[in-house]
PDB file of C-alpha atoms in Angstrom:
ATOM      1  CA  MET A   1      18.524  -8.196  31.034  1.00 64.00           C
ATOM      2  CA  ASP A   2      16.678  -9.978  33.838  1.00 72.00           C
ATOM      3  CA  PHE A   3      13.882 -12.526  33.395  1.00 76.00           C
ATOM      4  CA  ALA A   4      11.067 -10.021  34.037  1.00 77.00           C
ATOM      5  CA  GLN A   5      12.387  -7.763  31.303  1.00 82.00           C
ATOM      6  CA  PHE A   6      12.795 -10.735  28.962  1.00 82.00           C
ATOM      7  CA  LEU A   7       9.196 -11.780  29.636  1.00 84.00           C
ATOM      8  CA  GLN A   8       7.934  -8.249  29.058  1.00 83.00           C
ATOM      9  CA  PHE A   9       9.672  -8.028  25.688  1.00 85.00           C
ATOM     10  CA  LEU A  10       8.347 -11.467  24.747  1.00 87.00           C
ATOM     11  CA  ILE A  11       4.744 -10.574  25.590  1.00 86.00           C
ATOM     12  CA  THR A  12       4.987  -7.305  23.675  1.00 86.00           C
ATOM     13  CA  GLY A  13       6.504  -9.071  20.678  1.00 87.00           C
ATOM     14  CA  LEU A  14       3.848 -11.771  20.608  1.00 88.00           C
ATOM     15  CA  THR A  15       1.107  -9.147  20.846  1.00 87.00           C
ATOM     16  CA  VAL A  16       2.390  -7.160  17.880  1.00 87.00           C
ATOM     17  CA  GLY A  17       3.303 -10.371  16.077  1.00 89.00           C
ATOM     18  CA  SER A  18      -0.281 -11.598  16.349  1.00 89.00           C
ATOM     19  CA  ILE A  19      -1.430  -8.513  14.430  1.00 89.00           C
ATOM     20  CA  TYR A  20       1.199  -9.149  11.756  1.00 90.00           C
ATOM     21  CA  ALA A  21       0.076 -12.787  11.644  1.00 90.00           C
ATOM     22  CA  LEU A  22      -3.549 -11.863  10.921  1.00 89.00           C
ATOM     23  CA  LEU A  23      -2.465  -9.616   8.061  1.00 90.00           C
ATOM     24  CA  ALA A  24      -0.056 -12.272   6.782  1.00 90.00           C
ATOM     25  CA  ILE A  25      -2.916 -14.800   6.673  1.00 89.00           C
ATOM     26  CA  GLY A  26      -4.794 -12.388   4.419  1.00 87.00           C
ATOM     27  CA  PHE A  27      -1.764 -12.068   2.148  1.00 88.00           C
ATOM     28  CA  VAL A  28      -1.363 -15.848   1.933  1.00 87.00           C
ATOM     29  CA  THR A  29      -5.060 -16.461   1.248  1.00 82.00           C
ATOM     30  CA  ILE A  30      -5.174 -14.009  -1.660  1.00 84.00           C
ATOM     31  CA  TYR A  31      -1.775 -14.947  -3.070  1.00 84.00           C
ATOM     32  CA  ASN A  32      -2.391 -18.687  -3.106  1.00 77.00           C
ATOM     33  CA  THR A  33      -5.840 -18.313  -4.636  1.00 75.00           C
ATOM     34  CA  THR A  34      -5.145 -15.639  -7.238  1.00 76.00           C
ATOM     35  CA  GLY A  35      -1.358 -15.302  -7.463  1.00 77.00           C
ATOM     36  CA  ILE A  36      -1.731 -11.631  -6.516  1.00 81.00           C
ATOM     37  CA  LEU A  37       0.261  -9.822  -3.836  1.00 85.00           C
ATOM     38  CA  ASN A  38      -2.332  -7.459  -2.380  1.00 87.00           C
ATOM     39  CA  PHE A  39      -0.411  -4.483  -1.020  1.00 89.00           C
ATOM     40  CA  ALA A  40      -3.694  -2.865   0.029  1.00 89.00           C
ATOM     41  CA  GLN A  41      -4.109  -5.450   2.797  1.00 91.00           C
ATOM     42  CA  GLY A  42      -3.031  -2.977   5.472  1.00 90.00           C
ATOM     43  CA  GLU A  43      -5.711  -0.528   4.370  1.00 93.00           C
ATOM     44  CA  PHE A  44      -8.354  -3.129   5.242  1.00 94.00           C
ATOM     45  CA  ALA A  45      -7.078  -2.901   8.823  1.00 93.00           C
ATOM     46  CA  MET A  46      -7.358   0.896   8.690  1.00 94.00           C
ATOM     47  CA  ILE A  47     -10.906   0.771   7.329  1.00 94.00           C
ATOM     48  CA  GLY A  48     -11.952  -1.774   9.947  1.00 93.00           C
ATOM     49  CA  ALA A  49     -10.555   0.238  12.841  1.00 93.00           C
ATOM     50  CA  MET A  50     -11.744   3.659  11.685  1.00 94.00           C
ATOM     51  CA  SER A  51     -15.234   2.488  10.693  1.00 94.00           C
ATOM     52  CA  CYS A  52     -15.630   0.728  14.052  1.00 93.00           C
ATOM     53  CA  ILE A  53     -14.642   3.915  15.897  1.00 93.00           C
ATOM     54  CA  SER A  54     -17.061   5.936  13.745  1.00 93.00           C
ATOM     55  CA  LEU A  55     -19.944   3.547  14.394  1.00 94.00           C
ATOM     56  CA  ILE A  56     -19.344   3.787  18.140  1.00 92.00           C
ATOM     57  CA  GLY A  57     -19.254   7.571  17.755  1.00 89.00           C
ATOM     58  CA  PHE A  58     -22.691   7.389  16.114  1.00 90.00           C
ATOM     59  CA  GLY A  59     -24.019   5.725  19.265  1.00 88.00           C
ATOM     60  CA  LEU A  60     -23.779   2.021  18.474  1.00 91.00           C
ATOM     61  CA  PRO A  61     -22.539  -0.225  21.290  1.00 91.00           C
ATOM     62  CA  MET A  62     -19.162  -1.834  20.755  1.00 88.00           C
ATOM     63  CA  PHE A  63     -20.565  -5.374  20.480  1.00 89.00           C
ATOM     64  CA  ALA A  64     -22.654  -4.205  17.490  1.00 92.00           C
ATOM     65  CA  ALA A  65     -20.091  -1.854  15.936  1.00 93.00           C
ATOM     66  CA  ILE A  66     -17.352  -4.489  15.690  1.00 93.00           C
ATOM     67  CA  PRO A  67     -19.209  -7.075  13.532  1.00 94.00           C
ATOM     68  CA  ILE A  68     -20.716  -4.316  11.358  1.00 96.00           C
ATOM     69  CA  ALA A  69     -17.259  -2.834  10.747  1.00 94.00           C
ATOM     70  CA  ILE A  70     -15.883  -6.281   9.855  1.00 95.00           C
ATOM     71  CA  LEU A  71     -18.759  -6.981   7.447  1.00 95.00           C
ATOM     72  CA  PHE A  72     -18.398  -3.527   5.903  1.00 95.00           C
ATOM     73  CA  THR A  73     -14.674  -4.061   5.307  1.00 95.00           C
ATOM     74  CA  ALA A  74     -15.310  -7.555   3.916  1.00 94.00           C
ATOM     75  CA  PHE A  75     -17.816  -6.079   1.458  1.00 95.00           C
ATOM     76  CA  ILE A  76     -15.215  -3.516   0.356  1.00 93.00           C
ATOM     77  CA  GLY A  77     -12.762  -6.357  -0.240  1.00 92.00           C
ATOM     78  CA  LEU A  78     -15.310  -8.183  -2.411  1.00 92.00           C
ATOM     79  CA  PHE A  79     -16.203  -4.966  -4.266  1.00 93.00           C
ATOM     80  CA  ILE A  80     -12.532  -4.291  -5.012  1.00 91.00           C
ATOM     81  CA  GLU A  81     -12.012  -7.801  -6.354  1.00 89.00           C
ATOM     82  CA  ARG A  82     -15.094  -7.619  -8.588  1.00 89.00           C
ATOM     83  CA  THR A  83     -14.432  -4.136  -9.982  1.00 90.00           C
ATOM     84  CA  LEU A  84     -10.627  -3.853 -10.118  1.00 87.00           C
ATOM     85  CA  ILE A  85      -8.957  -7.246  -9.830  1.00 86.00           C
ATOM     86  CA  LYS A  86     -11.284  -9.465 -11.859  1.00 84.00           C
ATOM     87  CA  PRO A  87     -11.111  -7.377 -15.078  1.00 85.00           C
ATOM     88  CA  ALA A  88      -7.305  -7.349 -14.856  1.00 82.00           C
ATOM     89  CA  ARG A  89      -6.766 -11.006 -13.931  1.00 77.00           C
ATOM     90  CA  LYS A  90      -5.076 -11.805 -17.263  1.00 77.00           C
ATOM     91  CA  SER A  91      -2.666  -8.891 -16.974  1.00 79.00           C
ATOM     92  CA  ALA A  92       1.028  -9.311 -16.195  1.00 81.00           C
ATOM     93  CA  PRO A  93       1.831  -9.934 -12.499  1.00 78.00           C
ATOM     94  CA  VAL A  94       3.641  -6.600 -12.228  1.00 84.00           C
ATOM     95  CA  THR A  95       0.500  -4.849 -13.488  1.00 87.00           C
ATOM     96  CA  LEU A  96      -1.571  -6.466 -10.749  1.00 86.00           C
ATOM     97  CA  VAL A  97       0.990  -5.445  -8.133  1.00 87.00           C
ATOM     98  CA  VAL A  98       0.855  -1.847  -9.390  1.00 90.00           C
ATOM     99  CA  ILE A  99      -2.956  -1.964  -9.197  1.00 91.00           C
ATOM    100  CA  THR A 100      -2.876  -3.027  -5.542  1.00 91.00           C
ATOM    101  CA  ILE A 101      -0.260  -0.375  -4.710  1.00 91.00           C
ATOM    102  CA  GLY A 102      -2.415   2.260  -6.382  1.00 92.00           C
ATOM    103  CA  LEU A 103      -5.428   0.908  -4.511  1.00 92.00           C
ATOM    104  CA  SER A 104      -3.518   1.266  -1.236  1.00 92.00           C
ATOM    105  CA  ILE A 105      -2.741   4.912  -2.018  1.00 92.00           C
ATOM    106  CA  PHE A 106      -6.354   5.547  -3.034  1.00 93.00           C
ATOM    107  CA  LEU A 107      -7.803   4.002   0.136  1.00 93.00           C
ATOM    108  CA  LYS A 108      -5.346   5.938   2.280  1.00 92.00           C
ATOM    109  CA  GLY A 109      -6.372   9.169   0.583  1.00 92.00           C
ATOM    110  CA  LEU A 110     -10.044   8.272   0.984  1.00 93.00           C
ATOM    111  CA  GLY A 111      -9.423   7.625   4.658  1.00 92.00           C
ATOM    112  CA  LEU A 112      -7.807  11.066   4.959  1.00 93.00           C
ATOM    113  CA  ILE A 113     -10.876  12.699   3.386  1.00 93.00           C
ATOM    114  CA  ILE A 114     -13.385  10.798   5.536  1.00 92.00           C
ATOM    115  CA  TRP A 115     -11.635  10.662   8.915  1.00 91.00           C
ATOM    116  CA  GLY A 116      -9.074  13.472   8.728  1.00 88.00           C
ATOM    117  CA  THR A 117      -5.576  13.533  10.168  1.00 87.00           C
ATOM    118  CA  TYR A 118      -6.473  13.626  13.861  1.00 88.00           C
ATOM    119  CA  PRO A 119      -5.719  10.260  15.563  1.00 88.00           C
ATOM    120  CA  LYS A 120      -8.718   8.420  16.944  1.00 88.00           C
ATOM    121  CA  THR A 121      -8.903   6.038  19.880  1.00 86.00           C
ATOM    122  CA  LEU A 122     -10.945   2.940  20.593  1.00 85.00           C
ATOM    123  CA  SER A 123     -11.824   1.963  24.142  1.00 83.00           C
ATOM    124  CA  PRO A 124     -10.271  -1.300  25.375  1.00 79.00           C
ATOM    125  CA  ILE A 125     -12.370  -4.260  24.331  1.00 77.00           C
ATOM    126  CA  VAL A 126     -11.429  -6.070  27.542  1.00 72.00           C
ATOM    127  CA  GLN A 127     -12.081  -3.896  30.606  1.00 74.00           C
ATOM    128  CA  ILE A 128      -9.730  -5.608  33.079  1.00 75.00           C
ATOM    129  CA  LYS A 129      -6.862  -4.204  35.117  1.00 78.00           C
ATOM    130  CA  PRO A 130      -3.312  -5.061  34.000  1.00 75.00           C
ATOM    131  CA  ILE A 131      -2.052  -8.431  35.218  1.00 77.00           C
ATOM    132  CA  HIS A 132       1.273  -8.692  37.038  1.00 77.00           C
ATOM    133  CA  PHE A 133       3.062 -11.963  36.274  1.00 73.00           C
ATOM    134  CA  LEU A 134       6.638 -12.827  37.305  1.00 75.00           C
ATOM    135  CA  GLY A 135       7.589  -9.168  37.309  1.00 74.00           C
ATOM    136  CA  ALA A 136       6.060  -8.424  33.909  1.00 73.00           C
ATOM    137  CA  VAL A 137       2.895  -6.406  33.311  1.00 76.00           C
ATOM    138  CA  ILE A 138       0.421  -8.016  30.923  1.00 78.00           C
ATOM    139  CA  ASN A 139      -2.165  -5.846  29.249  1.00 78.00           C
ATOM    140  CA  PRO A 140      -5.470  -7.780  29.143  1.00 79.00           C
ATOM    141  CA  GLN A 141      -5.851  -6.578  25.565  1.00 80.00           C
ATOM    142  CA  SER A 142      -2.746  -8.643  24.724  1.00 81.00           C
ATOM    143  CA  LEU A 143      -4.392 -11.777  26.078  1.00 83.00           C
ATOM    144  CA  PHE A 144      -7.506 -10.922  24.081  1.00 84.00           C
ATOM    145  CA  ILE A 145      -5.405 -10.614  20.913  1.00 86.00           C
ATOM    146  CA  PHE A 146      -3.788 -14.018  21.565  1.00 85.00           C
ATOM    147  CA  ALA A 147      -7.216 -15.542  22.112  1.00 87.00           C
ATOM    148  CA  ILE A 148      -8.576 -14.017  18.897  1.00 88.00           C
ATOM    149  CA  LEU A 149      -5.630 -15.384  16.918  1.00 87.00           C
ATOM    150  CA  ILE A 150      -6.082 -18.888  18.335  1.00 89.00           C
ATOM    151  CA  VAL A 151      -9.849 -18.877  17.729  1.00 90.00           C
ATOM    152  CA  LEU A 152      -9.414 -17.625  14.167  1.00 89.00           C
ATOM    153  CA  LEU A 153      -6.793 -20.286  13.440  1.00 86.00           C
ATOM    154  CA  ALA A 154      -9.182 -22.956  14.718  1.00 87.00           C
ATOM    155  CA  LEU A 155     -12.040 -21.553  12.619  1.00 88.00           C
ATOM    156  CA  LEU A 156      -9.841 -21.325   9.527  1.00 84.00           C
ATOM    157  CA  TYR A 157      -8.686 -24.907  10.025  1.00 82.00           C
ATOM    158  CA  PHE A 158     -12.299 -26.055  10.273  1.00 86.00           C
ATOM    159  CA  PHE A 159     -13.280 -23.942   7.270  1.00 82.00           C
ATOM    160  CA  PHE A 160     -10.507 -25.138   4.959  1.00 77.00           C
ATOM    161  CA  ASP A 161     -10.542 -28.796   6.050  1.00 77.00           C
ATOM    162  CA  LYS A 162     -14.149 -29.555   6.994  1.00 79.00           C
ATOM    163  CA  THR A 163     -16.372 -27.483   4.685  1.00 81.00           C
ATOM    164  CA  PHE A 164     -17.060 -27.847   0.961  1.00 79.00           C
ATOM    165  CA  ILE A 165     -16.411 -24.159   0.208  1.00 80.00           C
ATOM    166  CA  GLY A 166     -13.157 -24.268   2.149  1.00 74.00           C
ATOM    167  CA  SER A 167     -12.074 -27.385   0.277  1.00 74.00           C
ATOM    168  CA  ALA A 168     -12.920 -25.696  -3.030  1.00 75.00           C
ATOM    169  CA  LEU A 169     -10.891 -22.657  -2.032  1.00 71.00           C
ATOM    170  CA  ARG A 170      -7.974 -24.847  -1.011  1.00 68.00           C
ATOM    171  CA  ALA A 171      -8.203 -26.717  -4.321  1.00 69.00           C
ATOM    172  CA  SER A 172      -8.092 -23.389  -6.134  1.00 67.00           C
ATOM    173  CA  GLU A 173      -4.962 -22.572  -4.146  1.00 62.00           C
ATOM    174  CA  THR A 174      -3.235 -25.858  -4.992  1.00 61.00           C
ATOM    175  CA  ASN A 175      -4.055 -26.112  -8.694  1.00 62.00           C
ATOM    176  CA  PRO A 176      -6.452 -23.561 -10.202  1.00 63.00           C
ATOM    177  CA  ARG A 177      -6.621 -25.308 -13.593  1.00 68.00           C
ATOM    178  CA  ALA A 178      -7.500 -28.695 -12.133  1.00 69.00           C
ATOM    179  CA  ALA A 179     -10.032 -27.075  -9.802  1.00 66.00           C
ATOM    180  CA  SER A 180     -11.691 -25.361 -12.773  1.00 69.00           C
ATOM    181  CA  LEU A 181     -11.868 -28.647 -14.685  1.00 64.00           C
ATOM    182  CA  MET A 182     -13.600 -30.231 -11.689  1.00 69.00           C
ATOM    183  CA  GLY A 183     -16.355 -27.623 -11.815  1.00 69.00           C
ATOM    184  CA  ILE A 184     -15.081 -25.221  -9.153  1.00 72.00           C
ATOM    185  CA  ASN A 185     -15.736 -21.581  -9.974  1.00 72.00           C
ATOM    186  CA  THR A 186     -12.240 -20.204  -9.426  1.00 69.00           C
ATOM    187  CA  GLN A 187     -13.437 -16.632 -10.045  1.00 74.00           C
ATOM    188  CA  ALA A 188     -15.901 -16.983  -7.178  1.00 79.00           C
ATOM    189  CA  MET A 189     -13.077 -18.353  -5.048  1.00 79.00           C
ATOM    190  CA  SER A 190     -11.042 -15.260  -5.914  1.00 80.00           C
ATOM    191  CA  GLY A 191     -13.849 -13.047  -4.627  1.00 85.00           C
ATOM    192  CA  LEU A 192     -14.119 -15.176  -1.492  1.00 86.00           C
ATOM    193  CA  SER A 193     -10.383 -14.882  -0.828  1.00 86.00           C
ATOM    194  CA  PHE A 194     -10.514 -11.076  -0.999  1.00 90.00           C
ATOM    195  CA  THR A 195     -13.590 -11.031   1.240  1.00 92.00           C
ATOM    196  CA  LEU A 196     -11.914 -13.271   3.804  1.00 90.00           C
ATOM    197  CA  ALA A 197      -8.644 -11.321   3.683  1.00 90.00           C
ATOM    198  CA  ALA A 198     -10.476  -8.016   4.139  1.00 92.00           C
ATOM    199  CA  ALA A 199     -12.353  -9.392   7.146  1.00 93.00           C
ATOM    200  CA  LEU A 200      -9.106 -10.623   8.718  1.00 91.00           C
ATOM    201  CA  GLY A 201      -7.520  -7.234   8.096  1.00 91.00           C
ATOM    202  CA  ALA A 202     -10.469  -5.493   9.746  1.00 93.00           C
ATOM    203  CA  ILE A 203     -10.175  -7.737  12.800  1.00 92.00           C
ATOM    204  CA  ALA A 204      -6.458  -6.928  13.039  1.00 90.00           C
ATOM    205  CA  GLY A 205      -7.152  -3.197  12.867  1.00 90.00           C
ATOM    206  CA  ILE A 206      -9.920  -3.317  15.451  1.00 91.00           C
ATOM    207  CA  ILE A 207      -8.001  -5.304  18.049  1.00 89.00           C
ATOM    208  CA  ILE A 208      -4.850  -3.172  17.748  1.00 88.00           C
ATOM    209  CA  ALA A 209      -6.715   0.165  17.874  1.00 87.00           C
ATOM    210  CA  PRO A 210      -7.086   0.146  21.698  1.00 85.00           C
ATOM    211  CA  LEU A 211      -3.294  -0.209  22.028  1.00 82.00           C
ATOM    212  CA  THR A 212      -2.292   2.485  19.525  1.00 82.00           C
ATOM    213  CA  ASP A 213      -3.983   5.481  17.980  1.00 82.00           C
ATOM    214  CA  ALA A 214      -5.888   4.740  14.773  1.00 88.00           C
ATOM    215  CA  THR A 215      -5.139   7.039  11.832  1.00 90.00           C
ATOM    216  CA  TYR A 216      -5.784   7.096   8.103  1.00 90.00           C
ATOM    217  CA  GLU A 217      -2.151   6.061   7.465  1.00 88.00           C
ATOM    218  CA  MET A 218      -1.920   3.217   9.996  1.00 89.00           C
ATOM    219  CA  GLY A 219      -2.433   0.578   7.328  1.00 87.00           C
ATOM    220  CA  PHE A 220       0.745   1.126   5.334  1.00 86.00           C
ATOM    221  CA  LEU A 221       3.312   0.059   7.921  1.00 86.00           C
ATOM    222  CA  ILE A 222       1.386  -2.857   9.456  1.00 87.00           C
ATOM    223  CA  GLY A 223       0.454  -4.028   5.972  1.00 88.00           C
ATOM    224  CA  LEU A 224       4.105  -3.984   4.973  1.00 88.00           C
ATOM    225  CA  LYS A 225       4.997  -5.901   8.137  1.00 89.00           C
ATOM    226  CA  GLY A 226       2.264  -8.425   7.327  1.00 89.00           C
ATOM    227  CA  PHE A 227       3.873  -8.960   3.933  1.00 90.00           C
ATOM    228  CA  VAL A 228       7.302  -9.376   5.546  1.00 89.00           C
ATOM    229  CA  ALA A 229       5.800 -11.895   7.979  1.00 89.00           C
ATOM    230  CA  MET A 230       4.347 -13.885   5.092  1.00 89.00           C
ATOM    231  CA  VAL A 231       7.697 -14.002   3.294  1.00 88.00           C
ATOM    232  CA  ILE A 232       9.579 -14.950   6.464  1.00 88.00           C
ATOM    233  CA  GLY A 233       7.134 -17.711   7.363  1.00 86.00           C
ATOM    234  CA  GLY A 234       6.493 -19.001   3.864  1.00 79.00           C
ATOM    235  CA  MET A 235       4.173 -17.787   1.144  1.00 79.00           C
ATOM    236  CA  ASN A 236       2.355 -21.083   0.679  1.00 76.00           C
ATOM    237  CA  ASN A 237       0.824 -21.905   4.052  1.00 79.00           C
ATOM    238  CA  ILE A 238      -1.168 -20.183   6.767  1.00 82.00           C
ATOM    239  CA  SER A 239       0.651 -21.732   9.725  1.00 84.00           C
ATOM    240  CA  GLY A 240       3.967 -20.529   8.335  1.00 85.00           C
ATOM    241  CA  ALA A 241       2.562 -17.017   7.937  1.00 86.00           C
ATOM    242  CA  VAL A 242       1.410 -17.034  11.556  1.00 89.00           C
ATOM    243  CA  MET A 243       4.815 -18.176  12.778  1.00 89.00           C
ATOM    244  CA  GLY A 244       6.463 -15.567  10.572  1.00 89.00           C
ATOM    245  CA  GLY A 245       4.311 -12.860  12.142  1.00 89.00           C
ATOM    246  CA  LEU A 246       5.147 -13.987  15.670  1.00 90.00           C
ATOM    247  CA  VAL A 247       8.861 -14.207  14.875  1.00 89.00           C
ATOM    248  CA  LEU A 248       8.822 -10.729  13.354  1.00 90.00           C
ATOM    249  CA  GLY A 249       6.979  -9.263  16.346  1.00 89.00           C
ATOM    250  CA  VAL A 250       9.417 -10.797  18.833  1.00 89.00           C
ATOM    251  CA  VAL A 251      12.443  -9.597  16.832  1.00 89.00           C
ATOM    252  CA  GLU A 252      11.044  -6.072  16.776  1.00 87.00           C
ATOM    253  CA  ALA A 253      10.253  -6.059  20.492  1.00 87.00           C
ATOM    254  CA  PHE A 254      13.715  -7.227  21.556  1.00 87.00           C
ATOM    255  CA  SER A 255      15.527  -4.956  19.113  1.00 86.00           C
ATOM    256  CA  SER A 256      13.496  -1.960  20.338  1.00 82.00           C
ATOM    257  CA  GLY A 257      14.020  -2.841  24.005  1.00 77.00           C
ATOM    258  CA  LEU A 258      17.684  -3.763  23.874  1.00 77.00           C
ATOM    259  CA  LEU A 259      18.842  -1.290  21.218  1.00 76.00           C
ATOM    260  CA  SER A 260      16.402   1.391  20.082  1.00 73.00           C
ATOM    261  CA  SER A 261      13.066   1.597  18.321  1.00 71.00           C
ATOM    262  CA  THR A 262      14.945   3.567  15.659  1.00 75.00           C
ATOM    263  CA  TYR A 263      16.642   0.358  14.530  1.00 75.00           C
ATOM    264  CA  SER A 264      13.721  -2.067  14.863  1.00 77.00           C
ATOM    265  CA  ASP A 265      12.476  -1.634  11.288  1.00 78.00           C
ATOM    266  CA  ALA A 266      15.986  -1.910   9.864  1.00 82.00           C
ATOM    267  CA  ILE A 267      16.587  -5.101  11.845  1.00 83.00           C
ATOM    268  CA  SER A 268      13.242  -6.543  10.709  1.00 80.00           C
ATOM    269  CA  PHE A 269      14.073  -5.998   7.051  1.00 81.00           C
ATOM    270  CA  THR A 270      17.568  -7.354   7.622  1.00 85.00           C
ATOM    271  CA  VAL A 271      15.969 -10.557   8.910  1.00 83.00           C
ATOM    272  CA  LEU A 272      13.808 -10.598   5.776  1.00 84.00           C
ATOM    273  CA  LEU A 273      16.870 -10.305   3.527  1.00 86.00           C
ATOM    274  CA  LEU A 274      18.659 -13.081   5.414  1.00 86.00           C
ATOM    275  CA  VAL A 275      15.639 -15.360   5.083  1.00 84.00           C
ATOM    276  CA  LEU A 276      15.357 -14.626   1.359  1.00 82.00           C
ATOM    277  CA  PHE A 277      19.068 -15.367   0.943  1.00 83.00           C
ATOM    278  CA  PHE A 278      19.276 -18.595   2.949  1.00 82.00           C
ATOM    279  CA  ARG A 279      15.642 -19.843   2.895  1.00 81.00           C
ATOM    280  CA  PRO A 280      13.879 -18.433  -0.202  1.00 76.00           C
ATOM    281  CA  ASN A 281      10.748 -20.483   0.559  1.00 76.00           C
ATOM    282  CA  GLY A 282      10.526 -19.050   4.090  1.00 74.00           C
ATOM    283  CA  LEU A 283      11.485 -20.466   7.456  1.00 76.00           C
ATOM    284  CA  PHE A 284       8.411 -22.699   7.551  1.00 73.00           C
ATOM    285  CA  GLY A 285       7.682 -23.019   3.820  1.00 64.00           C
ATOM    286  CA  LYS A 286       8.302 -26.011   1.605  1.00 60.00           C
ATOM    287  CA  ALA A 287       9.583 -26.065  -1.916  1.00 50.00           C
ATOM    288  CA  THR A 288       7.027 -27.279  -4.415  1.00 48.00           C
ATOM    289  CA  GLY A 289       6.727 -27.736  -8.146  1.00 42.00           C
ATOM    290  CA  LEU A 290       3.197 -26.352  -8.169  1.00 40.00           C
ATOM    291  CA  ARG A 291       2.165 -22.759  -8.434  1.00 41.00           C
ATOM    292  CA  VAL A 292       0.782 -21.892  -5.016  1.00 38.00           C
TER     293      VAL A 292
END
């Protein structure tokens, strides 16, 4: 393997890993606020991508369709939390997991009814010719994805550290009981976490749609990879989830390029098992006595 090939695999891995990272952030946000593993997170990406494509098909320009699709998906996330998750908050954790799995199946079936089985495409958001760099070919969409990830991380840092609502949400993550005693409405924070996670999922779906076909079933696999990224990076912090997503994307890219795409999923889940065996808190997670 020469350097150009190495660089090509690395760029591809970081591109895919950025998508996993966005979904992993959604997983972490919901899990740390509510204690729920939302296995419907990938379906938020599907809804975001497919609704954006539909809005463009109705004649809306892309710069208008994208924010509308994100807001629409965020509203669905809030609606799901208010109607399905909130009434079952006191149920056993396994019950909540089953609810989110059932929700994933339901949303996938709804997507099949609305959009059908035929794959749909989204025009590249960045209309620039491919860039040749040190023998590797860089898709401008990849650079756009990196930029989106960096901007979102900066915005999330500002939101969680510099705003009152973000501080309240972070307090709900750290110690829900203490946050409630201090007057923070933890139920409202739960709704906010689902809204934020749904918006992040929609962004992930929209920015990956120009690179791959968008279908009603696209959410399952990338949602599962987002969950794996969260576990690999650490379930209690956003930066760890991002690093987990990037690591997972790079592992997949090199395993597909050097071996075969047939083995990439098996290798990814092997990495997950190794991390769970040797680092149960994740590669970048920290052990803590608090429920996070």
